[in-house]
Coordinates of C-alpha atoms in Angstrom, one line a residue:
M1 CA 0.0 0.0 0.0
G2 CA 1.4 3.4 -1.0
S3 CA 2.2 5.9 1.7
A4 CA -0.5 8.4 0.5
R5 CA -3.2 5.7 0.5
R6 CA -2.0 4.3 3.8
G7 CA -2.2 7.7 5.3
A8 CA -5.7 8.3 4.2
Y9 CA -6.7 4.8 5.5
D10 CA -5.1 5.6 8.8
R11 CA -6.9 8.9 9.1
R12 CA -10.3 7.3 8.4
M13 CA -9.6 4.7 11.1
T14 CA -8.5 7.4 13.5
H15 CA -11.3 9.8 12.6
P16 CA -14.2 7.7 11.4
I17 CA -17.0 9.4 9.6
V18 CA -19.8 10.3 11.9
Q19 CA -23.2 10.3 10.3
D20 CA -26.0 12.5 11.6
P21 CA -28.7 10.5 13.5
P22 CA -31.9 10.0 11.6
P23 CA -34.5 12.7 12.2
Q24 CA -37.0 11.9 15.0
P25 CA -40.6 11.4 13.9
A26 CA -43.0 14.3 14.6
R27 CA -44.9 13.8 17.9
M28 CA -48.7 13.9 17.7
A29 CA -51.3 13.6 20.4
V30 CA -55.0 12.8 19.5
I31 CA -57.5 13.9 22.1
G32 CA -60.5 11.5 21.8
A33 CA -60.7 8.1 20.3
G34 CA -64.1 8.2 18.7
A35 CA -64.7 7.4 15.0
I36 CA -62.7 10.4 13.7
G37 CA -60.0 10.5 16.4
G38 CA -59.3 6.8 16.3
Y39 CA -59.2 6.7 12.5
L40 CA -56.8 9.7 12.3
A41 CA -54.6 8.4 15.1
A42 CA -54.2 5.1 13.3
L43 CA -53.4 6.8 10.0
A44 CA -50.8 9.1 11.6
H45 CA -49.1 6.1 13.2
W46 CA -49.0 4.2 9.9
S47 CA -47.5 7.4 8.3
G48 CA -44.6 7.2 10.7
L49 CA -45.6 9.7 13.4
D50 CA -45.0 9.1 17.1
V51 CA -48.7 9.0 18.2
T52 CA -50.3 9.2 21.7
V53 CA -54.1 8.8 22.0
C54 CA -55.6 10.7 25.0
V55 CA -58.7 9.1 26.5
R56 CA -60.6 8.9 29.7
S57 CA -60.7 5.0 29.8
P58 CA -57.9 2.6 28.8
L59 CA -58.0 1.0 25.4
D60 CA -56.7 -2.5 24.8
T61 CA -56.0 -1.9 21.1
L62 CA -56.8 0.5 18.3
T63 CA -58.2 -1.3 15.2
V64 CA -59.5 0.2 12.0
E65 CA -61.6 -1.7 9.4
S66 CA -61.5 -0.2 6.0
G67 CA -62.0 -1.6 2.5
G68 CA -62.6 -5.1 3.8
E69 CA -59.3 -5.1 5.7
E70 CA -58.5 -4.8 9.3
R71 CA -55.3 -3.3 10.8
T72 CA -54.2 -2.6 14.3
A73 CA -52.2 0.6 15.2
A74 CA -49.7 0.2 18.1
V75 CA -50.2 3.8 19.4
R76 CA -49.4 4.9 22.9
I77 CA -52.5 5.3 25.2
A78 CA -52.7 8.0 27.9
T79 CA -55.6 8.2 30.4
A80 CA -54.7 11.3 32.4
P81 CA -53.1 14.7 31.5
A82 CA -50.2 14.0 34.0
E83 CA -49.0 11.2 31.7
V84 CA -48.2 13.4 28.7
A85 CA -45.8 16.2 27.7
P86 CA -45.8 18.8 24.9
V87 CA -45.9 17.5 21.4
D88 CA -45.6 19.0 17.9
W89 CA -49.2 18.4 16.8
V90 CA -52.4 18.1 19.0
L91 CA -55.5 16.9 17.2
L92 CA -58.6 17.8 19.1
T93 CA -61.2 15.4 17.9
T94 CA -63.8 15.5 20.7
K95 CA -67.3 16.6 19.9
A96 CA -67.6 20.4 19.9
Q97 CA -69.7 20.3 23.1
D98 CA -66.9 18.5 24.9
T99 CA -64.2 21.1 24.1
A100 CA -64.0 22.6 27.6
S101 CA -63.5 19.1 29.1
A102 CA -60.3 18.7 27.1
E103 CA -58.7 21.8 28.7
G104 CA -56.5 19.6 31.0
W105 CA -55.1 17.7 28.0
L106 CA -54.6 20.8 26.0
R107 CA -52.7 22.7 28.7
R108 CA -50.3 19.7 29.1
L109 CA -49.8 18.9 25.5
C110 CA -49.2 22.5 24.2
G111 CA -45.7 24.0 24.5
P112 CA -43.6 26.3 22.3
G113 CA -44.0 25.3 18.7
S114 CA -47.1 23.2 19.3
T115 CA -50.1 23.5 17.0
V116 CA -53.6 22.4 17.8
V117 CA -55.6 21.1 14.9
V118 CA -59.3 21.4 15.7
V119 CA -61.0 18.5 13.9
Q120 CA -64.6 19.2 14.8
N121 CA -68.0 19.9 13.2
G122 CA -69.5 23.3 13.0
V123 CA -68.0 26.8 12.5
G124 CA -65.8 29.1 14.7
H125 CA -63.2 26.5 15.5
R126 CA -60.5 29.0 16.6
E127 CA -62.9 30.9 18.8
R128 CA -64.2 27.8 20.5
V129 CA -60.7 26.4 21.4
A130 CA -58.7 29.6 22.1
P131 CA -59.8 29.9 25.8
Y132 CA -58.5 26.5 26.6
V133 CA -54.9 26.6 25.2
P134 CA -51.8 28.6 26.3
E135 CA -51.7 32.1 24.9
G136 CA -49.9 32.2 21.6
T137 CA -50.6 28.6 20.7
E138 CA -51.2 28.2 17.0
I139 CA -54.7 26.8 16.1
L140 CA -55.5 25.2 12.8
P141 CA -59.2 24.5 12.0
A142 CA -59.8 21.3 10.1
L143 CA -62.9 20.0 8.3
A144 CA -63.1 16.2 8.2
Y145 CA -64.6 14.6 5.1
I146 CA -64.4 11.1 6.6
A147 CA -67.3 8.7 7.0
A148 CA -66.4 6.5 10.0
E149 CA -68.1 4.7 12.8
R150 CA -67.0 3.7 16.3
L151 CA -68.1 0.1 16.8
A152 CA -66.7 -0.3 20.2
P153 CA -63.9 1.3 22.3
G154 CA -60.8 1.2 20.1
R155 CA -62.6 -0.3 17.1
I156 CA -63.4 1.9 14.1
R157 CA -65.1 1.1 10.9
H158 CA -64.2 3.4 8.0
H159 CA -66.8 3.7 5.3
I160 CA -65.7 6.2 2.7
A161 CA -63.6 9.4 2.2
S162 CA -60.4 10.4 3.9
E163 CA -59.7 14.2 3.6
L164 CA -59.0 17.1 5.9
Q165 CA -59.6 20.6 4.7
V166 CA -57.6 23.4 6.4
P167 CA -57.1 27.2 5.8
A168 CA -54.3 27.7 3.2
G169 CA -51.0 29.0 4.5
P170 CA -47.6 28.0 6.0
L171 CA -49.3 26.2 8.9
A172 CA -51.4 24.1 6.5
D173 CA -48.3 23.3 4.5
R174 CA -46.5 22.1 7.6
F175 CA -49.4 19.9 8.6
A176 CA -49.6 18.4 5.1
D177 CA -45.9 17.6 5.2
A178 CA -46.3 15.9 8.6
L179 CA -48.9 13.6 7.2
A180 CA -47.3 13.2 3.8
G181 CA -46.6 9.5 4.3
G182 CA -50.2 8.5 3.5
E183 CA -53.8 9.3 4.3
P184 CA -55.7 11.4 5.2
T185 CA -55.2 13.9 2.3
V186 CA -54.7 17.4 3.7
R187 CA -56.2 19.9 1.4
P188 CA -55.5 23.6 2.0
V189 CA -58.4 25.9 0.9
A190 CA -58.2 29.6 0.3
D191 CA -61.7 30.5 1.4
F192 CA -62.1 28.7 4.7
T193 CA -65.3 30.5 5.6
T194 CA -67.0 29.1 2.6
A195 CA -65.5 25.7 3.1
A196 CA -66.7 25.6 6.7
W197 CA -70.2 26.5 5.8
R198 CA -70.1 24.0 2.9
K199 CA -69.1 21.3 5.3
L200 CA -71.8 22.4 7.7
L201 CA -74.4 21.9 4.9
T202 CA -73.4 18.2 4.7
N203 CA -74.3 17.9 8.4
L204 CA -77.4 19.9 8.5
G205 CA -79.7 17.5 6.7
A206 CA -78.1 14.1 7.5
N207 CA -77.3 14.6 11.2
P208 CA -80.7 15.9 12.5
L209 CA -82.9 13.7 10.4
T210 CA -81.0 10.4 10.9
A211 CA -80.8 11.1 14.7
L212 CA -84.4 12.1 15.1
L213 CA -85.7 9.1 13.0
Q214 CA -83.0 6.7 14.3
Q215 CA -82.4 5.5 10.8
R216 CA -79.4 5.5 8.5
M217 CA -78.6 7.3 5.3
G218 CA -80.8 5.1 3.2
I219 CA -83.7 7.4 4.3
F220 CA -82.6 9.9 1.6
A221 CA -83.6 7.5 -1.1
D222 CA -87.1 8.6 -0.3
P223 CA -88.0 11.6 -2.5
G224 CA -89.9 13.4 0.2
M225 CA -87.0 13.1 2.7
A226 CA -84.6 14.3 0.1
A227 CA -86.9 17.3 -0.6
L228 CA -87.1 18.1 3.1
A229 CA -83.3 18.0 3.3
G230 CA -83.0 20.4 0.3
D231 CA -85.4 22.9 2.0
L232 CA -83.3 22.8 5.2
L233 CA -80.1 23.4 3.2
R234 CA -81.5 26.3 1.2
E235 CA -82.7 28.0 4.4
A236 CA -79.2 27.6 5.8
A237 CA -77.6 28.8 2.6
V238 CA -79.2 32.2 3.0
V239 CA -77.7 32.5 6.5
A240 CA -74.3 31.3 5.2
R241 CA -74.2 34.1 2.6
A242 CA -75.0 36.6 5.4
E243 CA -72.0 35.2 7.2
G244 CA -69.7 35.9 4.2
A245 CA -69.7 32.4 2.7
D246 CA -70.1 31.9 -1.1
I247 CA -72.8 29.3 -0.8
G248 CA -75.5 28.8 -3.4
E249 CA -77.9 26.3 -5.1
R250 CA -74.9 24.3 -6.5
D251 CA -73.8 23.6 -3.0
V252 CA -77.2 22.4 -2.0
A253 CA -77.3 20.1 -5.0
D254 CA -73.8 18.8 -4.3
T255 CA -74.8 18.0 -0.7
L256 CA -77.9 16.1 -1.8
E257 CA -75.8 14.2 -4.2
I258 CA -73.5 13.2 -1.4
Y259 CA -76.6 11.9 0.6
R260 CA -77.6 9.9 -2.5
V261 CA -74.3 8.1 -3.0
V262 CA -73.3 7.5 0.6
P263 CA -73.9 3.7 1.4
P264 CA -77.4 3.3 2.7
D265 CA -76.1 1.6 5.9
G266 CA -73.9 4.6 6.7
G267 CA -74.9 6.9 9.5
S268 CA -74.1 10.3 11.0
S269 CA -72.3 11.3 14.2
M270 CA -75.5 12.4 15.8
L271 CA -77.2 9.2 15.0
Y272 CA -74.3 7.2 16.5
D273 CA -74.4 9.4 19.6
R274 CA -78.2 9.0 20.1
L275 CA -78.0 5.2 19.6
A276 CA -75.2 5.0 22.2
G277 CA -77.1 7.3 24.6
R278 CA -74.6 10.1 24.4
P279 CA -75.4 13.8 24.2
M280 CA -75.6 15.2 20.7
E281 CA -73.9 18.1 19.0
H282 CA -77.0 19.8 17.6
E283 CA -76.1 23.2 19.2
Y284 CA -73.0 23.4 17.0
L285 CA -74.8 22.3 13.8
T286 CA -78.4 23.3 13.6
G287 CA -78.0 25.6 16.5
A288 CA -75.2 27.5 14.7
V289 CA -77.6 28.2 11.8
V290 CA -80.4 29.4 14.0
R291 CA -78.2 31.7 16.1
A292 CA -76.5 33.2 13.0
G293 CA -80.0 33.7 11.5
E294 CA -81.0 35.6 14.6
R295 CA -77.9 37.8 14.4
H296 CA -78.7 38.8 10.8
G297 CA -82.5 38.9 11.2
I298 CA -83.1 35.9 8.9
A299 CA -85.9 33.6 9.7
T300 CA -85.0 29.9 10.0
P301 CA -88.3 28.1 10.7
L302 CA -87.3 24.6 9.5
N303 CA -83.9 24.5 11.2
G304 CA -85.5 26.1 14.3
M305 CA -88.2 23.4 14.4
L306 CA -85.5 20.7 14.2
L307 CA -83.5 22.4 16.9
T308 CA -86.5 22.3 19.3
L309 CA -87.0 18.6 18.6
L310 CA -83.3 17.8 19.0
R311 CA -83.1 19.7 22.3
A312 CA -86.0 17.6 23.6
V313 CA -84.3 14.4 22.6
D314 CA -81.0 15.5 24.1
R315 CA -82.6 16.3 27.4
E316 CA -83.9 12.8 27.6
L317 CA -80.4 11.4 26.7
R318 CA -78.9 13.5 29.5
G319 CA -81.5 12.1 31.9

């Protein structure tokens, strides 16, 4: 071996090349393990994130059925805020009416650089969550286009769709990058006010009517039921426009088409809650339309009637 080559060899042996350690996966906590929370936690885990699921009662496993297949996600389970520390991403997936009860989790999970992604129905996501997180915490509203059902604790059945819509911007891009390994699709939207009201439309017919009738989405095959849903949506569209959303007859037609193509055995979150004896989120769906109508002096007799009926059912559920 020549002296030059031998010298290089000796230097490599004396000063071996040190490689940078692989980057640590982003840390995510999902508050709530219902249909949406459990599904998103499993997908995030399969995308390579370090996932903790925050629940009140322990879960043995987290299993998702989708497309005829069943997979288990080996996520970490926490049952008390004292068991967790700040993470990069906090997904709040509780029902809107349970936001305040998540404050203990939010305070423990949010630190410098944390972002809370509010995956809830309704409108006004930031305003609803801001009182319960440390000042300065970034909040990213998210609209879930996911049809999923909680069959039992830790057992989720995914029916169709896997998309989260978020307000366009750097925060949305970072969130999309964090989940880039797979589903759900993160879609930034420029006009989030319109997107939020458009998503609300999808809930305004399906949720109240399936919950009140205790029937699944097959009810919308009935022309009369589809017509009633259309009238509810058109009434809400007037309110949406007053709130600054670009909502029109095309949105009503698109929503009715969604109702038509959803599998007839599919349901709604409010139906599942009523069947399980849990309080419903009508105040953040139908109630949001009625209250906004009142602010703008717009009559909402159909949605108002449903709200009265839903409140009566909810009082019975609460006992």
